[in-house]
mmCIF file of C-alpha atoms in Angstrom:
data_model
loop_
_atom_site.group_PDB
_atom_site.id
_atom_site.type_symbol
_atom_site.label_atom_id
_atom_site.label_comp_id
_atom_site.label_asym_id
_atom_site.label_seq_id
_atom_site.Cartn_x
_atom_site.Cartn_y
_atom_site.Cartn_z
ATOM 1 C CA MET S 1 0.376 0.408 -0.121
ATOM 2 C CA VAL S 2 1.408 3.445 -1.377
ATOM 3 C CA ASN S 3 -1.022 5.149 0.164
ATOM 4 C CA GLY S 4 -2.262 3.473 3.312
ATOM 5 C CA GLN S 5 -0.545 2.889 6.898
ATOM 6 C CA SER S 6 2.438 1.647 6.651
ATOM 7 C CA ARG S 7 3.679 -2.050 9.266
ATOM 8 C CA LYS S 8 7.038 -0.456 9.858
ATOM 9 C CA TYR S 9 7.356 2.021 11.977
ATOM 10 C CA GLN S 10 4.650 0.306 14.660
ATOM 11 C CA GLY S 11 6.070 -0.347 18.001
ATOM 12 C CA SER S 12 8.685 2.711 17.852
ATOM 13 C CA VAL S 13 6.257 5.116 19.804
ATOM 14 C CA PHE S 14 5.761 2.800 22.900
ATOM 15 C CA ILE S 15 9.690 2.137 22.480
ATOM 16 C CA LEU S 16 10.671 5.755 22.213
ATOM 17 C CA ALA S 17 8.012 6.951 25.021
ATOM 18 C CA ILE S 18 9.765 4.322 27.246
ATOM 19 C CA LEU S 19 12.882 5.816 26.931
ATOM 20 C CA THR S 20 11.713 9.746 27.429
ATOM 21 C CA ILE S 21 10.443 9.009 30.330
ATOM 22 C CA SER S 22 12.842 7.146 31.985
ATOM 23 C CA LEU S 23 15.262 9.429 30.792
ATOM 24 C CA LEU S 24 13.281 12.513 32.705
ATOM 25 C CA SER S 25 13.613 9.949 35.889
ATOM 26 C CA LEU S 26 17.394 10.691 35.118
ATOM 27 C CA LEU S 27 18.218 13.677 35.003
ATOM 28 C CA PHE S 28 15.336 14.472 37.775
ATOM 29 C CA LEU S 29 17.183 12.178 39.657
ATOM 30 C CA SER S 30 20.682 13.711 39.100
ATOM 31 C CA MET S 31 19.124 16.794 40.333
ATOM 32 C CA ALA S 32 17.950 15.755 43.986
ATOM 33 C CA GLN S 33 20.963 13.864 44.500
ATOM 34 C CA ASN S 34 23.528 16.834 43.713
ATOM 35 C CA ALA S 35 21.040 19.111 45.909
ATOM 36 C CA ARG S 36 21.312 16.383 48.999
ATOM 37 C CA ILE S 37 25.052 17.016 48.496
ATOM 38 C CA THR S 38 25.263 20.266 48.288
ATOM 39 C CA THR S 39 22.898 20.979 51.221
ATOM 40 C CA LEU S 40 25.111 18.179 53.290
ATOM 41 C CA PHE S 41 28.882 19.823 51.962
ATOM 42 C CA THR S 42 26.719 23.631 53.094
ATOM 43 C CA GLY S 43 25.976 21.892 56.628
ATOM 44 C CA ARG S 44 29.271 19.670 57.000
ATOM 45 C CA SER S 45 31.411 23.413 56.370
ATOM 46 C CA LYS S 46 29.230 25.570 57.871
ATOM 47 C CA ARG S 47 29.477 23.137 61.831
ATOM 48 C CA TYR S 48 33.909 22.792 60.528
ATOM 49 C CA TYR S 49 34.241 26.384 60.886
ATOM 50 C CA GLU S 50 32.475 27.037 63.914
ATOM 51 C CA MET S 51 34.513 25.128 65.969
ATOM 52 C CA ALA S 52 37.432 26.484 63.930
ATOM 53 C CA ILE S 53 36.433 29.382 65.359
ATOM 54 C CA MET S 54 35.872 28.760 68.354
ATOM 55 C CA LYS S 55 39.428 27.084 68.798
ATOM 56 C CA GLU S 56 40.735 30.303 66.905
ATOM 57 C CA LEU S 57 39.131 32.420 69.711
ATOM 58 C CA PHE S 58 39.640 30.316 72.330
ATOM 59 C CA LEU S 59 43.843 30.036 71.784
ATOM 60 C CA ALA S 60 43.802 33.869 71.045
ATOM 61 C CA GLU S 61 42.539 34.510 75.112
ATOM 62 C CA TYR S 62 44.620 31.745 75.894
ATOM 63 C CA VAL S 63 48.017 33.138 74.364
ATOM 64 C CA ALA S 64 47.224 36.407 76.020
ATOM 65 C CA THR S 65 46.576 35.255 79.238
ATOM 66 C CA PRO S 66 49.976 35.676 81.311
ATOM 67 C CA PRO S 67 51.149 31.904 82.440
ATOM 68 C CA ALA S 68 51.209 32.104 85.540
ATOM 69 C CA GLN S 69 47.450 33.496 85.492
ATOM 70 C CA ARG S 70 46.383 30.364 83.607
ATOM 71 C CA ALA S 71 44.377 27.591 84.320
ATOM 72 C CA SER S 72 45.212 24.353 83.584
ATOM 73 C CA SER S 73 42.116 22.385 82.467
ATOM 74 C CA GLY S 74 39.086 24.204 81.846
ATOM 75 C CA GLU S 75 35.608 25.173 79.871
ATOM 76 C CA ILE S 76 34.376 28.334 77.972
ATOM 77 C CA PHE S 77 31.449 28.935 76.454
ATOM 78 C CA TYR S 78 31.138 30.565 73.489
ATOM 79 C CA SER S 79 27.466 31.946 70.897
ATOM 80 C CA THR S 80 27.586 28.510 69.374
ATOM 81 C CA GLY S 81 29.088 26.033 71.579
ATOM 82 C CA SER S 82 32.028 25.724 74.174
ATOM 83 C CA VAL S 83 35.719 24.582 74.128
ATOM 84 C CA SER S 84 36.641 22.522 77.101
ATOM 85 C CA TYR S 85 40.478 22.782 77.218
ATOM 86 C CA VAL S 86 42.992 20.341 79.384
ATOM 87 C CA TYR S 87 46.982 21.697 79.320
ATOM 88 C CA GLN S 88 49.490 18.932 80.092
ATOM 89 C CA ALA S 89 52.853 20.624 79.027
ATOM 90 C CA PRO S 90 53.599 21.341 76.192
ATOM 91 C CA TYR S 91 50.061 20.056 74.849
ATOM 92 C CA LEU S 92 46.628 22.065 74.965
ATOM 93 C CA LEU S 93 43.763 19.277 74.665
ATOM 94 C CA MET S 94 40.980 21.081 73.077
ATOM 95 C CA THR S 95 37.308 19.851 72.078
ATOM 96 C CA ALA S 96 35.227 22.049 70.736
ATOM 97 C CA ALA S 97 31.161 21.338 70.713
ATOM 98 C CA THR S 98 28.317 22.811 69.593
ATOM 99 C CA SER S 99 24.736 21.324 70.422
ATOM 100 C CA ASP S 100 25.047 18.326 68.494
ATOM 101 C CA TYR S 101 28.550 18.016 67.406
ATOM 102 C CA GLN S 102 32.286 17.741 68.705
ATOM 103 C CA LYS S 103 35.486 17.543 66.862
ATOM 104 C CA LYS S 104 39.115 17.379 68.785
ATOM 105 C CA PHE S 105 42.022 19.969 68.843
ATOM 106 C CA GLU S 106 45.760 18.927 70.210
ATOM 107 C CA VAL S 107 48.308 22.083 70.066
ATOM 108 C CA VAL S 108 51.526 22.592 71.148
ATOM 109 C CA VAL S 109 52.018 25.586 72.889
ATOM 110 C CA ILE S 110 55.737 26.823 73.073
ATOM 111 C CA GLU S 111 56.573 29.641 75.522
ATOM 112 C CA GLU S 112 57.393 33.051 75.100
ATOM 113 C CA VAL S 113 59.663 34.280 71.581
ATOM 114 C CA ASP S 114 60.559 37.586 71.397
ATOM 115 C CA GLY S 115 58.191 38.109 73.858
ATOM 116 C CA GLN S 116 54.951 36.204 72.249
ATOM 117 C CA GLN S 117 53.592 33.525 73.270
ATOM 118 C CA GLU S 118 53.468 31.032 69.762
ATOM 119 C CA THR S 119 51.274 27.887 69.471
ATOM 120 C CA GLU S 120 51.908 25.566 66.614
ATOM 121 C CA GLU S 121 49.409 22.951 65.691
ATOM 122 C CA THR S 122 49.941 19.898 65.047
ATOM 123 C CA VAL S 123 46.930 17.251 65.510
ATOM 124 C CA GLU S 124 43.602 17.880 64.707
ATOM 125 C CA SER S 125 41.246 15.523 64.277
ATOM 126 C CA LYS S 126 40.079 13.635 61.533
ATOM 127 C CA GLN S 127 36.062 13.571 61.326
ATOM 128 C CA ILE S 128 33.492 16.071 63.473
ATOM 129 C CA ILE S 129 31.225 13.318 65.126
ATOM 130 C CA ARG S 130 27.782 13.378 67.039
ATOM 131 C CA LYS S 131 27.371 13.563 70.974
ATOM 132 C CA ASN S 132 25.297 10.658 70.915
ATOM 133 C CA ASP S 133 27.281 8.401 68.299
ATOM 134 C CA THR S 134 30.737 8.409 71.528
ATOM 135 C CA GLU S 135 29.379 5.269 72.436
ATOM 136 C CA ASP S 136 29.983 3.309 69.049
ATOM 137 C CA PRO S 137 33.526 2.037 69.273
ATOM 138 C CA ARG S 138 34.206 2.166 66.096
ATOM 139 C CA LEU S 139 33.683 6.085 66.714
ATOM 140 C CA ILE S 140 36.193 6.505 69.263
ATOM 141 C CA GLN S 141 38.832 4.666 67.644
ATOM 142 C CA LYS S 142 38.578 7.765 64.715
ATOM 143 C CA MET S 143 38.253 10.101 68.129
ATOM 144 C CA GLN S 144 41.674 9.081 69.108
ATOM 145 C CA ALA S 145 44.264 11.531 68.123
ATOM 146 C CA PRO S 146 46.611 10.151 65.413
ATOM 147 C CA SER S 147 50.292 9.966 66.578
ATOM 148 C CA LEU S 148 52.284 12.897 66.301
ATOM 149 C CA ASP S 149 55.861 11.232 63.930
ATOM 150 C CA GLY S 150 52.832 11.977 61.503
ATOM 151 C CA ASN S 151 52.772 15.495 58.923
ATOM 152 C CA ARG S 152 52.592 18.579 60.922
ATOM 153 C CA THR S 153 51.232 21.864 59.872
ATOM 154 C CA THR S 154 52.329 25.031 61.482
ATOM 155 C CA ASN S 155 50.680 27.842 62.608
ATOM 156 C CA ARG S 156 52.367 30.924 64.563
ATOM 157 C CA LYS S 157 50.640 33.487 65.611
#
Protein backbone atom coordinates (compact mmCIF):
# COMPACT_ATOMS: atom_id res chain seq x y z
CA MET A 1 0.00 0.00 0.00
CA VAL A 2 1.56 3.15 -1.18
CA ASN A 3 -0.81 5.68 0.35
CA GLY A 4 -1.97 3.64 3.32
CA GLN A 5 -0.72 2.70 6.75
CA SER A 6 2.87 1.60 7.09
CA ARG A 7 3.76 -1.38 9.28
CA LYS A 8 7.44 -0.45 9.40
CA TYR A 9 7.24 1.91 12.43
CA GLN A 10 4.41 0.35 14.39
CA GLY A 11 6.13 -0.20 17.83
CA SER A 12 8.57 2.71 17.91
CA VAL A 13 6.23 5.19 19.65
CA PHE A 14 5.97 2.99 22.75
CA ILE A 15 9.75 2.49 22.96
CA LEU A 16 10.36 6.21 22.43
CA ALA A 17 7.91 7.07 25.24
CA ILE A 18 9.62 4.64 27.64
CA LEU A 19 13.07 5.98 26.77
CA THR A 20 11.91 9.59 27.23
CA ILE A 21 10.36 8.85 30.62
CA SER A 22 13.45 6.97 31.80
CA LEU A 23 15.75 9.79 30.61
CA LEU A 24 13.66 12.42 32.41
CA SER A 25 13.58 10.24 35.56
CA LEU A 26 17.37 9.88 35.44
CA LEU A 27 17.80 13.65 35.10
CA PHE A 28 15.41 14.27 38.01
CA LEU A 29 17.24 11.77 40.23
CA SER A 30 20.62 13.32 39.43
CA MET A 31 19.27 16.81 40.26
CA ALA A 32 17.83 15.53 43.55
CA GLN A 33 21.12 13.84 44.46
CA ASN A 34 23.07 16.99 43.58
CA ALA A 35 20.79 19.08 45.81
CA ARG A 36 21.23 16.61 48.68
CA ILE A 37 25.02 16.58 48.34
CA THR A 38 25.09 20.39 48.26
CA THR A 39 22.96 20.57 51.41
CA LEU A 40 25.19 18.08 53.26
CA PHE A 41 28.35 19.92 52.19
CA THR A 42 26.92 23.24 53.34
CA GLY A 43 25.99 21.83 56.75
CA ARG A 44 29.37 20.18 57.25
CA SER A 45 31.23 23.32 56.18
CA LYS A 46 29.18 25.41 58.59
CA ARG A 47 29.90 23.04 61.50
CA TYR A 48 33.61 22.90 60.64
CA TYR A 49 33.97 26.67 60.54
CA GLU A 50 31.94 27.16 63.73
CA MET A 51 34.32 24.83 65.56
CA ALA A 52 37.45 26.25 63.93
CA ILE A 53 36.42 29.81 64.85
CA MET A 54 35.69 28.78 68.44
CA LYS A 55 39.12 27.14 68.60
CA GLU A 56 40.88 30.23 67.24
CA LEU A 57 38.99 32.55 69.60
CA PHE A 58 39.97 30.34 72.52
CA LEU A 59 43.62 30.21 71.42
CA ALA A 60 43.72 34.01 71.11
CA GLU A 61 42.40 34.33 74.69
CA TYR A 62 44.69 31.60 75.99
CA VAL A 63 47.85 33.05 74.45
CA ALA A 64 46.98 36.57 75.65
CA THR A 65 46.65 35.35 79.26
CA PRO A 66 49.94 35.38 81.21
CA PRO A 67 51.21 31.82 81.89
CA ALA A 68 50.98 32.30 85.67
CA GLN A 69 47.25 33.09 85.49
CA ARG A 70 46.22 30.23 83.19
CA ALA A 71 44.12 27.36 84.49
CA SER A 72 45.34 23.87 83.61
CA SER A 73 41.83 22.84 82.52
CA GLY A 74 38.45 24.39 82.05
CA GLU A 75 35.64 25.20 79.70
CA ILE A 76 34.77 28.42 77.89
CA PHE A 77 31.30 29.04 76.46
CA TYR A 78 30.58 30.89 73.22
CA SER A 79 27.29 31.71 71.50
CA THR A 80 27.52 28.67 69.20
CA GLY A 81 29.00 26.15 71.65
CA SER A 82 31.85 25.59 74.07
CA VAL A 83 35.54 24.74 74.14
CA SER A 84 36.83 22.52 76.93
CA TYR A 85 40.58 22.28 77.37
CA VAL A 86 43.27 20.50 79.35
CA TYR A 87 46.88 21.69 79.39
CA GLN A 88 49.43 18.89 79.69
CA ALA A 89 52.81 20.51 79.04
CA PRO A 90 53.53 21.25 76.21
CA TYR A 91 50.22 20.04 74.71
CA LEU A 92 46.91 21.84 74.90
CA LEU A 93 44.08 19.36 74.27
CA MET A 94 40.84 21.05 73.20
CA THR A 95 37.36 19.80 72.37
CA ALA A 96 35.11 22.22 70.52
CA ALA A 97 31.46 21.23 70.92
CA THR A 98 28.18 22.56 69.57
CA SER A 99 24.73 21.27 70.47
CA ASP A 100 25.08 18.03 68.45
CA TYR A 101 28.70 17.78 67.30
CA GLN A 102 32.21 17.87 68.73
CA LYS A 103 35.73 18.05 67.31
CA LYS A 104 39.04 17.45 69.10
CA PHE A 105 42.19 19.51 68.61
CA GLU A 106 45.71 19.14 69.99
CA VAL A 107 48.05 22.14 69.98
CA VAL A 108 51.66 22.48 71.12
CA VAL A 109 52.17 25.65 73.16
CA ILE A 110 55.64 27.13 72.73
CA GLU A 111 56.58 29.45 75.56
CA GLU A 112 57.89 33.01 75.14
CA VAL A 113 59.64 33.69 71.83
CA ASP A 114 60.68 37.34 71.37
CA GLY A 115 58.17 38.47 73.98
CA GLN A 116 55.19 36.75 72.30
CA GLN A 117 53.51 33.45 73.03
CA GLU A 118 53.35 31.10 70.06
CA THR A 119 51.26 28.05 69.26
CA GLU A 120 51.91 25.30 66.77
CA GLU A 121 49.00 23.20 65.61
CA THR A 122 50.03 19.57 65.49
CA VAL A 123 47.06 17.24 65.40
CA GLU A 124 43.44 17.73 64.50
CA SER A 125 40.90 14.95 64.68
CA LYS A 126 39.89 13.75 61.27
CA GLN A 127 36.15 13.73 61.82
CA ILE A 128 33.43 15.82 63.33
CA ILE A 129 31.31 13.36 65.27
CA ARG A 130 27.88 13.43 66.84
CA LYS A 131 27.92 13.55 70.63
CA ASN A 132 25.40 10.73 71.00
CA ASP A 133 27.49 8.40 68.78
CA THR A 134 30.51 8.37 71.12
CA GLU A 135 29.45 5.06 72.70
CA ASP A 136 30.20 3.23 69.43
CA PRO A 137 33.73 1.72 69.75
CA ARG A 138 34.46 2.33 66.05
CA LEU A 139 33.82 6.06 66.49
CA ILE A 140 35.89 6.19 69.68
CA GLN A 141 38.84 4.81 67.71
CA LYS A 142 38.32 7.50 65.07
CA MET A 143 38.19 10.16 67.79
CA GLN A 144 41.59 9.25 69.18
CA ALA A 145 44.33 11.52 67.93
CA PRO A 146 46.82 10.04 65.47
CA SER A 147 50.47 9.80 66.40
CA LEU A 148 52.54 12.96 66.44
CA ASP A 149 55.09 11.44 64.05
CA GLY A 150 52.98 12.27 60.99
CA ASN A 151 52.91 15.48 58.99
CA ARG A 152 52.64 18.62 61.07
CA THR A 153 51.20 21.93 60.07
CA THR A 154 52.50 25.09 61.69
CA ASN A 155 50.30 27.96 62.76
CA ARG A 156 52.54 30.67 64.22
CA LYS A 157 51.02 33.81 65.71
